[in-house]
Coordinates of C-alpha atoms and ligand atoms in Angstrom, one line a residue:
Chain A
M1 CA 0.0 0.0 0.0
T2 CA 1.2 3.5 -0.7
D3 CA 1.6 6.3 1.8
D4 CA -1.3 8.1 0.1
L5 CA -3.7 5.2 0.3
A6 CA -3.2 4.7 4.0
S7 CA -3.7 8.4 4.9
E8 CA -6.7 8.6 2.5
M9 CA -8.1 5.5 4.3
Y10 CA -7.8 7.2 7.6
K11 CA -8.9 10.6 6.6
E12 CA -10.4 13.1 9.1
I13 CA -14.0 12.0 8.6
I14 CA -13.3 8.3 9.3
L15 CA -11.4 9.2 12.5
D16 CA -14.2 11.5 13.5
Y17 CA -16.9 8.8 13.1
Y18 CA -14.6 6.3 15.0
R19 CA -14.1 8.7 17.9
H20 CA -17.6 10.1 17.9
P21 CA -19.8 7.4 16.5
R22 CA -23.3 8.6 15.5
N23 CA -26.2 6.3 16.5
Y24 CA -24.1 4.4 18.9
G25 CA -25.9 2.5 21.6
V26 CA -29.0 0.3 22.1
L27 CA -32.7 0.7 21.7
P28 CA -35.3 -0.2 24.4
H29 CA -37.6 -2.4 22.3
P30 CA -35.9 -3.2 19.0
D31 CA -37.7 -5.2 16.3
I32 CA -34.4 -6.3 14.8
V33 CA -31.3 -7.3 16.7
S34 CA -28.5 -8.6 14.6
H35 CA -24.9 -9.4 15.5
D36 CA -21.8 -10.7 13.8
V37 CA -18.1 -11.0 14.3
N38 CA -15.4 -10.8 11.8
T39 CA -13.6 -14.1 12.7
S40 CA -10.3 -13.2 11.2
C41 CA -9.8 -10.0 13.2
G42 CA -12.4 -10.0 16.0
D43 CA -14.3 -6.9 14.9
E44 CA -17.8 -7.0 16.3
I45 CA -21.0 -5.2 15.4
T46 CA -24.5 -5.3 16.7
M47 CA -27.3 -3.5 14.9
Q48 CA -30.7 -2.7 16.5
V49 CA -33.6 -1.4 14.5
L50 CA -37.1 -0.2 15.3
V51 CA -39.3 -0.9 12.3
K52 CA -42.1 1.6 11.6
D53 CA -44.5 1.1 8.6
G54 CA -41.9 -1.0 6.8
R55 CA -39.2 1.6 7.3
I56 CA -36.3 2.0 9.6
G57 CA -37.9 4.1 12.4
N58 CA -34.8 4.2 14.6
I59 CA -31.4 2.5 14.5
R60 CA -28.5 2.0 16.8
F61 CA -25.2 0.1 16.5
S62 CA -22.7 -1.1 19.0
G63 CA -19.5 -3.0 18.8
R64 CA -15.8 -3.0 19.0
G65 CA -13.2 -3.0 16.4
C66 CA -11.0 -1.0 14.1
A67 CA -11.7 2.6 12.9
I68 CA -12.8 1.3 9.5
S69 CA -15.4 -1.1 10.8
Q70 CA -16.8 1.2 13.4
A71 CA -16.9 4.3 11.2
S72 CA -18.5 2.4 8.4
A73 CA -21.2 1.0 10.6
S74 CA -22.0 4.4 12.0
M75 CA -22.2 6.0 8.6
L76 CA -24.5 3.2 7.5
T77 CA -26.9 3.8 10.3
E78 CA -27.2 7.5 9.3
F79 CA -27.9 6.5 5.7
A80 CA -30.4 3.8 6.6
L81 CA -32.5 5.8 9.0
G82 CA -36.0 6.5 7.5
K83 CA -35.4 4.2 4.5
S84 CA -37.6 1.2 3.7
L85 CA -36.4 -2.2 4.7
E86 CA -36.4 -3.3 1.0
E87 CA -34.3 -0.4 0.0
V88 CA -31.7 -1.1 2.6
A89 CA -31.7 -4.8 1.9
K90 CA -30.7 -4.0 -1.7
F91 CA -27.8 -1.9 -0.6
N92 CA -24.6 -3.7 -1.8
K93 CA -20.9 -3.6 -1.5
E94 CA -20.4 -0.9 -4.1
S95 CA -23.0 1.4 -2.5
M96 CA -21.4 0.9 0.9
L97 CA -17.9 1.7 -0.4
G98 CA -19.5 4.8 -2.2
L99 CA -20.9 5.8 1.2
I100 CA -17.7 5.8 3.1
N101 CA -15.8 7.1 0.0
I102 CA -12.3 6.0 0.9
P103 CA -9.9 3.6 -0.8
I104 CA -10.0 0.3 0.9
S105 CA -7.2 -2.3 0.7
C106 CA -8.6 -5.8 0.1
M107 CA -7.3 -6.9 3.5
R108 CA -9.7 -4.4 5.1
L109 CA -12.7 -4.8 2.9
K110 CA -14.3 -7.2 5.4
C111 CA -14.0 -4.5 8.1
A112 CA -15.7 -1.9 5.9
L113 CA -18.5 -4.3 5.0
L114 CA -19.2 -5.8 8.5
G115 CA -21.9 -3.3 9.5
L116 CA -23.7 -3.8 6.2
K117 CA -23.6 -7.5 6.5
V118 CA -25.1 -7.4 10.0
L119 CA -27.8 -5.0 9.2
K120 CA -28.8 -6.9 6.0
L121 CA -28.9 -10.2 7.8
G122 CA -31.1 -8.7 10.5
I123 CA -33.5 -7.2 7.9
L124 CA -33.7 -10.3 5.8
Q125 CA -34.4 -12.4 8.9
F126 CA -37.1 -9.9 9.9
I127 CA -38.7 -9.9 6.5
G128 CA -38.4 -13.7 6.2
E129 CA -40.1 -14.2 9.6
K130 CA -42.9 -12.0 8.6
V131 CA -43.3 -13.9 5.3
E132 CA -43.5 -17.2 7.2
V133 CA -46.1 -15.9 9.6
E134 CA -48.2 -14.6 6.7
D135 CA -47.9 -17.9 4.9
E136 CA -49.2 -19.7 8.0
G137 CA -52.1 -17.2 8.3
Chain B
M1 CA 19.9 -0.5 27.2
A2 CA 22.3 -1.9 24.7
V3 CA 21.5 -5.0 22.7
I4 CA 24.5 -7.2 22.1
S5 CA 24.0 -8.3 18.5
L6 CA 24.9 -11.9 19.1
L7 CA 23.8 -13.3 15.8
D8 CA 24.5 -12.4 12.3
V9 CA 22.5 -14.9 10.3
R10 CA 20.2 -12.9 8.2
K11 CA 22.2 -13.6 5.1
D12 CA 21.1 -17.2 5.3
F13 CA 17.4 -16.2 4.8
P14 CA 16.4 -15.4 1.2
F15 CA 13.1 -13.9 2.4
F16 CA 14.8 -10.8 3.6
S17 CA 16.1 -9.8 0.2
Q18 CA 12.8 -7.9 -0.4
G19 CA 13.7 -5.5 2.4
L20 CA 10.7 -6.2 4.7
V21 CA 10.8 -5.7 8.4
Y22 CA 9.3 -9.0 9.5
L23 CA 8.1 -8.9 13.1
D24 CA 5.7 -11.8 13.1
S25 CA 7.9 -14.8 13.8
A26 CA 5.7 -16.1 16.6
A27 CA 3.1 -16.7 13.9
T28 CA 5.4 -18.3 11.5
S29 CA 9.1 -18.2 10.9
Q30 CA 11.2 -17.5 7.7
K31 CA 13.3 -20.3 6.4
P32 CA 17.1 -20.5 5.9
K33 CA 18.2 -21.3 2.4
V34 CA 19.6 -24.6 3.5
V35 CA 16.2 -25.9 4.5
L36 CA 14.7 -25.0 1.2
D37 CA 17.6 -26.6 -0.6
V38 CA 17.3 -29.8 1.3
M39 CA 13.6 -30.1 0.5
R40 CA 14.2 -29.3 -3.2
E41 CA 16.9 -31.8 -3.4
F42 CA 14.7 -34.4 -1.8
Y43 CA 12.1 -33.9 -4.6
E44 CA 14.7 -33.8 -7.3
K45 CA 16.6 -36.9 -6.2
N46 CA 15.1 -38.9 -3.4
N47 CA 11.3 -38.7 -3.8
A48 CA 9.8 -42.1 -3.1
N49 CA 7.2 -43.5 -0.7
V50 CA 8.7 -44.6 2.6
H51 CA 8.0 -47.9 4.3
R52 CA 6.3 -49.1 1.2
G53 CA 8.7 -49.7 -1.7
V54 CA 11.5 -52.3 -1.6
Y55 CA 13.6 -50.6 -4.3
R56 CA 16.7 -48.8 -3.1
L57 CA 15.3 -45.3 -3.6
A58 CA 12.3 -46.1 -1.3
D59 CA 14.7 -47.5 1.2
M60 CA 16.8 -44.3 1.1
A61 CA 13.6 -42.2 1.6
T62 CA 12.7 -44.4 4.6
Q63 CA 16.1 -43.9 6.1
M64 CA 15.9 -40.1 5.7
Y65 CA 12.5 -40.1 7.3
E66 CA 13.6 -42.1 10.3
A67 CA 16.8 -40.1 10.5
A68 CA 14.7 -36.9 10.7
R69 CA 12.7 -38.5 13.6
K70 CA 16.0 -39.1 15.4
T71 CA 17.2 -35.5 14.9
V72 CA 13.9 -34.2 16.3
A73 CA 14.1 -36.6 19.2
E74 CA 17.6 -35.6 20.1
F75 CA 16.7 -32.0 19.8
I76 CA 14.2 -32.2 22.7
G77 CA 15.9 -35.0 24.6
A78 CA 13.4 -37.8 23.6
H79 CA 13.7 -41.3 22.1
P80 CA 12.8 -41.5 18.4
R81 CA 10.0 -44.0 19.1
E82 CA 8.4 -41.2 21.2
I83 CA 8.2 -38.8 18.3
V84 CA 5.1 -38.8 16.1
F85 CA 5.0 -36.6 13.0
V86 CA 1.7 -34.8 12.5
R87 CA 0.5 -31.8 10.5
N88 CA 1.0 -29.2 13.2
A89 CA 0.8 -28.5 16.9
T90 CA -3.0 -28.2 16.6
E91 CA -3.3 -31.7 15.2
A92 CA -1.0 -33.0 17.9
I93 CA -3.3 -31.6 20.6
N94 CA -6.3 -33.1 18.9
L95 CA -4.6 -36.4 18.8
V96 CA -3.9 -36.4 22.5
A97 CA -7.4 -35.1 23.3
H98 CA -9.0 -37.8 21.3
S99 CA -6.7 -40.8 21.9
F100 CA -5.5 -40.2 25.4
G101 CA -8.3 -37.9 26.7
G102 CA -10.9 -40.1 25.2
S103 CA -9.8 -43.0 27.3
V104 CA -9.2 -41.3 30.6
V105 CA -11.9 -38.7 30.8
S106 CA -15.5 -39.7 31.8
K107 CA -18.7 -37.9 32.9
D108 CA -18.2 -35.1 35.5
D109 CA -14.4 -35.3 35.3
S110 CA -12.4 -32.2 34.7
I111 CA -9.7 -31.1 32.3
L112 CA -7.4 -28.4 33.5
L113 CA -6.1 -25.6 31.3
T114 CA -4.9 -22.0 31.9
E115 CA -6.3 -18.6 31.1
M116 CA -3.4 -18.0 28.7
E117 CA -4.0 -20.8 26.2
H118 CA -4.1 -20.5 22.4
H119 CA -7.4 -21.7 20.9
S120 CA -5.6 -24.8 19.7
N121 CA -5.1 -25.8 23.3
I122 CA -8.7 -25.0 24.3
V123 CA -11.1 -26.1 21.6
P124 CA -10.0 -29.8 21.3
W125 CA -10.6 -30.1 25.1
Q126 CA -14.0 -28.4 24.8
M127 CA -14.9 -31.0 22.2
L128 CA -13.8 -33.8 24.5
A129 CA -15.6 -32.3 27.4
K130 CA -18.7 -32.0 25.3
T131 CA -18.7 -35.6 24.2
K132 CA -17.8 -37.0 27.7
D133 CA -20.0 -34.6 29.6
A134 CA -16.9 -33.4 31.5
K135 CA -15.9 -29.9 32.4
L136 CA -13.0 -27.5 31.8
S137 CA -11.3 -25.5 34.6
F138 CA -8.8 -22.8 34.1
V139 CA -5.8 -21.8 36.2
P140 CA -6.0 -18.0 36.5
I141 CA -3.3 -15.6 35.6
T142 CA -2.3 -12.6 37.6
E143 CA -2.6 -9.0 36.6
S144 CA 0.9 -9.0 35.1
G145 CA 0.1 -12.2 33.1
Q146 CA 1.8 -14.7 35.3
I147 CA 0.7 -18.1 36.6
E148 CA 1.5 -18.7 40.2
L149 CA 2.6 -22.0 41.4
S150 CA 0.0 -21.9 44.2
A151 CA -2.7 -21.5 41.6
V152 CA -1.4 -24.6 39.7
R153 CA -1.2 -26.5 43.0
H154 CA -4.8 -25.7 43.7
G155 CA -5.8 -26.6 40.2
V156 CA -4.2 -30.0 40.2
S157 CA -5.4 -30.8 43.7
Q158 CA -8.9 -31.0 42.2
K159 CA -7.7 -34.1 40.4
P160 CA -8.3 -33.2 36.8
K161 CA -7.7 -36.1 34.3
I162 CA -5.2 -34.0 32.4
F163 CA -3.4 -30.6 32.7
A164 CA -2.6 -28.9 29.4
F165 CA -0.8 -25.6 29.4
T166 CA 1.4 -23.5 27.3
H167 CA 5.2 -23.3 28.0
V168 CA 5.3 -19.7 26.6
S169 CA 2.3 -17.4 26.0
N170 CA 2.0 -16.4 22.4
V171 CA 0.4 -13.1 23.5
L172 CA 2.2 -12.1 26.7
G173 CA 5.5 -13.8 26.0
T174 CA 5.5 -15.2 29.6
I175 CA 7.7 -18.1 30.2
N176 CA 5.9 -20.5 32.5
P177 CA 8.1 -22.4 35.0
A178 CA 6.9 -25.6 33.3
K179 CA 9.2 -28.0 35.2
E180 CA 7.7 -26.9 38.6
F181 CA 4.2 -27.0 37.3
I182 CA 4.7 -30.5 35.9
A183 CA 6.2 -31.7 39.1
E184 CA 3.2 -30.3 41.0
A185 CA 0.8 -32.0 38.7
H186 CA 2.6 -35.3 39.0
K187 CA 2.5 -35.1 42.8
C188 CA -1.3 -35.4 42.3
G189 CA -1.0 -38.0 39.7
V190 CA -2.1 -35.7 36.9
P191 CA -0.6 -36.2 33.4
V192 CA 0.6 -33.1 31.6
L193 CA 0.5 -31.9 28.0
L194 CA 2.9 -29.0 27.3
D195 CA 2.1 -26.8 24.4
A196 CA 5.7 -25.9 23.3
S197 CA 4.7 -24.1 20.1
Q198 CA 6.4 -20.9 21.3
S199 CA 9.2 -22.3 23.4
V200 CA 10.8 -25.0 21.2
P201 CA 11.7 -22.5 18.4
S202 CA 13.3 -20.0 20.8
M203 CA 14.8 -21.6 23.8
P204 CA 16.4 -24.9 24.9
V205 CA 13.7 -27.5 25.8
S206 CA 14.3 -31.0 27.1
V207 CA 11.4 -33.4 27.8
K208 CA 13.8 -35.4 29.9
D209 CA 14.4 -32.4 32.1
L210 CA 10.7 -31.2 32.1
D211 CA 9.2 -34.7 32.5
C212 CA 6.1 -33.7 30.6
D213 CA 3.9 -36.6 29.4
F214 CA 3.1 -35.0 26.1
L215 CA 4.7 -32.1 24.2
V216 CA 3.6 -30.5 21.0
F217 CA 5.1 -28.0 18.5
S218 CA 4.9 -26.9 14.9
G219 CA 7.8 -27.0 12.4
H220 CA 6.8 -23.9 10.6
K221 CA 7.6 -21.7 13.7
L222 CA 11.0 -23.4 13.9
L223 CA 12.5 -22.3 10.6
G224 CA 11.1 -25.4 9.1
P225 CA 8.2 -26.5 6.8
H226 CA 4.6 -27.3 7.7
I227 CA 4.9 -30.4 9.8
G228 CA 4.0 -30.9 13.4
V229 CA 5.6 -32.9 16.2
L230 CA 4.0 -34.8 19.1
Y231 CA 6.2 -36.2 21.8
G232 CA 4.6 -38.7 24.1
K233 CA 6.0 -41.0 26.8
R234 CA 6.4 -44.4 25.2
E235 CA 4.2 -46.2 27.7
L236 CA 1.4 -43.7 27.2
L237 CA 1.6 -43.9 23.4
E238 CA 1.6 -47.7 23.6
R239 CA -1.7 -47.6 25.5
M240 CA -3.5 -45.2 23.3
E241 CA -5.8 -46.0 20.4
P242 CA -5.0 -44.5 17.0
F243 CA -6.3 -41.1 16.0
L244 CA -6.5 -41.2 12.2
C245 CA -6.8 -44.6 10.5
G246 CA -5.8 -45.9 7.1
G247 CA -2.6 -47.1 5.4
G248 CA 0.7 -47.1 7.2
M249 CA -0.7 -47.3 10.8
I250 CA -1.7 -50.9 10.6
K251 CA 0.1 -54.2 10.9
E252 CA -2.4 -56.6 9.4
V253 CA -5.8 -55.8 7.9
D254 CA -8.5 -58.4 7.6
F255 CA -12.0 -57.8 6.2
Q256 CA -13.5 -57.1 9.6
S257 CA -10.7 -55.8 11.7
S258 CA -7.0 -54.8 11.9
T259 CA -4.1 -54.7 14.2
W260 CA -2.2 -51.5 14.8
N261 CA 1.4 -50.8 13.9
D262 CA 3.9 -50.2 16.6
V263 CA 4.4 -46.6 18.0
P264 CA 5.0 -44.1 16.6
W265 CA 3.8 -45.4 13.2
K266 CA 0.4 -46.3 14.8
F267 CA -0.3 -42.6 14.7
E268 CA 1.0 -41.8 11.3
A269 CA -1.9 -42.8 8.9
G270 CA -1.6 -42.2 5.2
T271 CA 1.5 -41.4 3.0
F272 CA 4.1 -39.7 5.2
D273 CA 5.2 -36.2 4.5
V274 CA 8.9 -37.1 4.1
P275 CA 10.1 -33.9 2.5
S276 CA 8.8 -31.9 5.4
A277 CA 10.3 -34.2 7.9
V278 CA 13.6 -33.9 6.1
G279 CA 13.2 -30.1 6.0
L280 CA 12.5 -30.0 9.7
A281 CA 15.6 -32.0 10.5
S282 CA 17.6 -29.6 8.4
A283 CA 16.1 -26.6 10.3
I284 CA 17.0 -28.2 13.6
E285 CA 20.6 -28.9 12.5
Y286 CA 20.8 -25.2 11.5
L287 CA 19.5 -24.1 14.9
N288 CA 21.9 -26.6 16.7
K289 CA 24.8 -24.9 14.9
V290 CA 23.7 -21.5 16.1
G291 CA 23.0 -23.0 19.6
M292 CA 19.6 -22.7 21.2
K293 CA 21.1 -20.8 24.2
N294 CA 22.3 -18.1 21.7
V295 CA 19.0 -18.1 19.9
M296 CA 17.2 -17.5 23.2
E297 CA 19.6 -14.7 24.4
H298 CA 19.4 -13.0 21.0
E299 CA 15.6 -13.0 20.7
Q300 CA 15.1 -12.2 24.4
A301 CA 17.4 -9.2 24.1
L302 CA 15.5 -7.8 21.1
A303 CA 12.2 -8.2 23.0
R304 CA 13.6 -6.4 26.0
Y305 CA 14.9 -3.6 23.7
A306 CA 11.5 -3.2 22.1
Y307 CA 9.7 -3.4 25.5
D308 CA 11.9 -0.7 26.9
L309 CA 11.5 1.6 23.9
L310 CA 7.7 1.1 23.9
G311 CA 7.5 1.6 27.6
K312 CA 8.9 5.2 27.2
D313 CA 5.9 6.1 25.1
P314 CA 3.1 7.5 27.3
V315 CA 0.3 6.5 24.9
V316 CA 1.5 2.9 24.7
T317 CA 0.0 0.2 27.0
L318 CA 2.2 -2.9 27.4
Y319 CA 0.9 -6.3 28.4
G320 CA 2.8 -8.9 30.5
S321 CA 5.8 -8.4 32.6
D322 CA 9.6 -8.6 32.5
N323 CA 9.4 -12.4 32.4
R324 CA 9.1 -12.7 28.6
L325 CA 10.7 -14.6 25.8
N326 CA 10.8 -13.1 22.3
L327 CA 7.7 -11.0 21.9
V328 CA 5.9 -7.8 23.0
S329 CA 2.2 -7.1 22.9
F330 CA 0.8 -3.6 23.2
N331 CA -1.9 -1.1 22.3
V332 CA -1.5 2.5 21.2
G333 CA -3.9 5.1 22.6
D334 CA -7.4 4.6 21.2
M335 CA -6.1 3.0 18.0
H336 CA -7.3 -0.5 17.2
G337 CA -4.6 -3.0 16.5
H338 CA -5.6 -3.5 12.9
D339 CA -5.3 0.2 12.2
V340 CA -1.8 0.2 13.7
S341 CA -0.9 -2.9 11.6
T342 CA -2.3 -1.4 8.4
L343 CA -0.4 1.8 8.9
L344 CA 2.9 0.0 9.8
D345 CA 2.4 -2.1 6.7
Q346 CA 2.8 0.9 4.4
H347 CA 6.3 1.3 5.8
G348 CA 7.1 -2.4 5.1
V349 CA 6.8 -3.4 8.7
C350 CA 4.8 -6.6 9.3
V351 CA 3.3 -7.0 12.7
R352 CA 0.4 -9.1 14.0
A353 CA -2.7 -7.5 15.3
G354 CA -5.9 -8.9 16.6
H355 CA -6.9 -11.5 19.2
H356 CA -4.0 -13.8 18.5
C357 CA -6.2 -16.9 18.7
A358 CA -6.6 -16.3 22.4
H359 CA -10.2 -15.0 22.9
P360 CA -10.4 -16.0 26.6
L361 CA -7.1 -14.3 27.4
M362 CA -8.1 -11.2 25.6
K363 CA -11.3 -11.2 27.7
R364 CA -9.3 -11.7 30.8
L365 CA -7.1 -8.7 29.8
G366 CA -10.2 -6.7 29.0
I367 CA -9.1 -5.8 25.5
P368 CA -10.6 -6.7 22.1
A369 CA -7.3 -6.8 20.4
C370 CA -3.6 -5.9 20.6
V371 CA -0.5 -5.5 18.4
R372 CA 2.3 -8.0 18.7
V373 CA 5.9 -7.8 17.6
S374 CA 7.9 -11.0 17.8
F375 CA 11.4 -11.9 16.9
G376 CA 13.4 -14.7 15.3
V377 CA 17.0 -15.7 15.0
Y378 CA 17.3 -13.5 12.0
S379 CA 15.7 -10.4 13.6
T380 CA 18.0 -7.4 14.3
K381 CA 18.1 -4.3 16.4
A382 CA 17.7 -2.3 13.2
D383 CA 14.3 -4.0 12.7
V384 CA 13.2 -2.7 16.1
D385 CA 14.4 0.8 15.2
K386 CA 12.6 0.9 11.9
F387 CA 9.5 -0.4 13.6
M388 CA 9.6 2.4 16.2
V389 CA 10.0 5.1 13.4
A390 CA 7.0 3.6 11.5
L391 CA 5.0 3.6 14.7
Q392 CA 5.6 7.3 15.2
K393 CA 4.2 7.9 11.7
A394 CA 1.2 5.7 12.4
K395 CA 0.4 7.6 15.6
K396 CA 0.5 10.9 13.7
V397 CA -2.2 9.7 11.3
F398 CA -4.4 9.3 14.4
G399 CA -3.3 12.6 15.9
L400 CA -1.5 10.9 18.7
Ligands
LIG501 C1 0.9 -21.2 21.9 C2 0.5 -21.8 20.6 N1 -0.1 -23.0 20.6 C3 -0.6 -23.6 19.4 C4 -0.4 -22.9 18.2 C5 -0.9 -23.6 17.0 O1 0.1 -23.9 16.1 P1 -0.4 -24.4 14.6 O2 -1.3 -23.4 14.1 O3 0.9 -24.5 13.9 O4 -1.0 -25.7 14.8 C6 0.2 -21.7 18.2 C7 0.3 -20.9 16.9 O5 0.1 -19.8 16.8 C8 0.6 -21.1 19.4 O6 1.2 -19.9 19.4

């Protein structure tokens, strides 16, 4: 990696979200709780969502890990707030990288994408459960 | 403090021609050219299946394989029949957990470990405990990352069926007084497995002196290729059932049943990895020439040098104490280890960051991750200095 890439990766805004994470914490009665660990490095993210009319009514994340994983997760919560579950479930790797807008070395890609993986898993499970319930009804 | 540069062996290691500062030898070591040459030569001239063919080449390969076993045995003060070649330390522990643990552990029994074990010396025992409905207990560590003899005494007095612990911690660098711990366990009739993955590559180790019942290590951390070693006392190996089954480990096979080969071959199922055994023997001969006492002094001096330099930095938190072998673990301010490692990497400095396959220990230390620098025979004082310069630059990115 070049000097430039590293300092680009750790630019001011990433460090700011790392040190002052937006939407950090837990919700009293979340509809979605999703958690995962990046096994190779131990980064950890939990996402909690309050669903309101098929949309993300409120969202909090918590976890521990590197600046990239924590800042990315925090930025994602800001983006997701108010959006429909379907819309967020369609969010992909490219859109996530566009959101954080820093060059990511392939070694650190998993860190940048952990929050998204956790949130999408939670949403898909939530939608899946609802579908199952509806099927039974 | 001044580091006496005892060793000047870097020229023997082709890896360093690319100019990297490699500070991750506790994970895996670089190889001297002689080891690579010996393995290459084996493939070019001697490659044949051991213990199977009767042609001369196969006989030659067999002799080389068994000579390698003898070299390993002498290196740790064992008899060749007590040396089993496996894939790595992890497989060796699995073998003991399955074949020895499986026969001595029953419902409600306990298995004693310590709080500073590598996952490789935890998970196989968890599996065993699960299948036998037994439980695990852990000898605690002190705030400075030590294990006290009294804690071991208490642990073994509970009559666990086996006590498995690491000789040297791969996170803290702590050298455990293994001989005393083993004697304490034996007083209570408790057999001991010593995880020597970190000690055998960097200090003199003798099973005769330690009197452990089992000892495991990996060749790849010892300047050698990917092959593992299990030492077991002969009478224990004789009593144990095989772990993996197939060709090579049998004497006679009938349609319904088979009889096992003698030890150690009883535990070596399938076609043997002769080139790796030969490569490991070559690595050991190389280390013997340098002298394990010199290796230890050299690596320990470098760790102490790095420990002292890091200790002067007010934003650095160090783990462990002065009792350390060849590595230093630390954290820098509010930087996560992976960020430190990524930033050092851009200056060609390779360090390990993360949980180091020791989740329980990290929990005990109350940290999610840390950075580790570790040294090998080929490491130099200049490596430490370059690392320290790169660390200052990494800190600057985080405004520290
Ligand atoms: C203390 C300790 N035990 C066991 C192992 C496992 O070694 P391997 O992965 O070669 O089986 C390691 C390797 O990191 C280690 O440091």
